[in-house]
Amino acid sequence: MFHIKTILKQAYNNFAEYRDQSEIEPWKLKEREIFLYRLNLENKKTLLEIGAGTGRDSLFFQQQGLKVTTIDFAEEMIRLCLEKGLDARIMDFTRLEFPSESFDSVYALNCLIHVPKSEFDGVLEEIRKVLKPDGLFFLGMYGGKETEGIWEDDFYEPKRFFAMYKDETILEIVQRKFALVDFHTVDMGAGAPHFQSILLRKS
């Protein structure tokens, strides 16, 4: 994983400004609105975003009144988060340095897709550990097919590592640690992986 992380960090540091200035797709805006609705419905007050990138989603949740903590392992991403006034820290989500049961909710959009399949369970356990009982966990992944490795068509340099799962596989894995609240997919077009929207609860 060390070599994979080194490449990922370099890729995201290189493309931090690009990601910060690119437009957020409407379906992603809808996904976070749905999650916010659920958080408000259950009176959840604190949120940890892992693999937060430039912090645009964290800023949205903060502006909606949540107490947000933001982590990423790429220094340039955290610089952009801090510029937005976020409580942002350089941290690897494979080792979350927070006390147990610190947060009402965790938000992970398209970051766990970079975790090797052999290490995925361990990351889920880290997330479970920092969630309060009855806490909510939003997991967004690209998938629908089984793949693992460097994406050769990636326009990022260096090219990134991705791991994807069939729907039934990812649901079986996450339900070892969490209770399933909702699952739906978003179509990304012909031939492309679809988006897996998974809402989970620490039961």
mmCIF file of C-alpha atoms in Angstrom, residues 6 8 10 33 41 61 90 95 154 186:
data_model
loop_
_atom_site.group_PDB
_atom_site.id
_atom_site.type_symbol
_atom_site.label_atom_id
_atom_site.label_comp_id
_atom_site.label_asym_id
_atom_site.label_seq_id
_atom_site.Cartn_x
_atom_site.Cartn_y
_atom_site.Cartn_z
ATOM 1 C CA THR A 6 2.929 7.675 -2.601
ATOM 2 C CA LEU A 8 -1.881 8.790 -5.116
ATOM 3 C CA GLN A 10 1.595 12.894 -5.805
ATOM 4 C CA GLU A 33 -28.331 16.939 -0.331
ATOM 5 C CA LEU A 41 -33.803 14.295 10.205
ATOM 6 C CA PHE A 61 -21.916 20.741 5.253
ATOM 7 C CA ILE A 90 -3.321 15.937 7.096
ATOM 8 C CA ARG A 95 -5.325 5.165 10.687
ATOM 9 C CA ASP A 154 -6.207 7.897 -16.298
ATOM 10 C CA VAL A 186 -26.381 6.381 -10.443
#
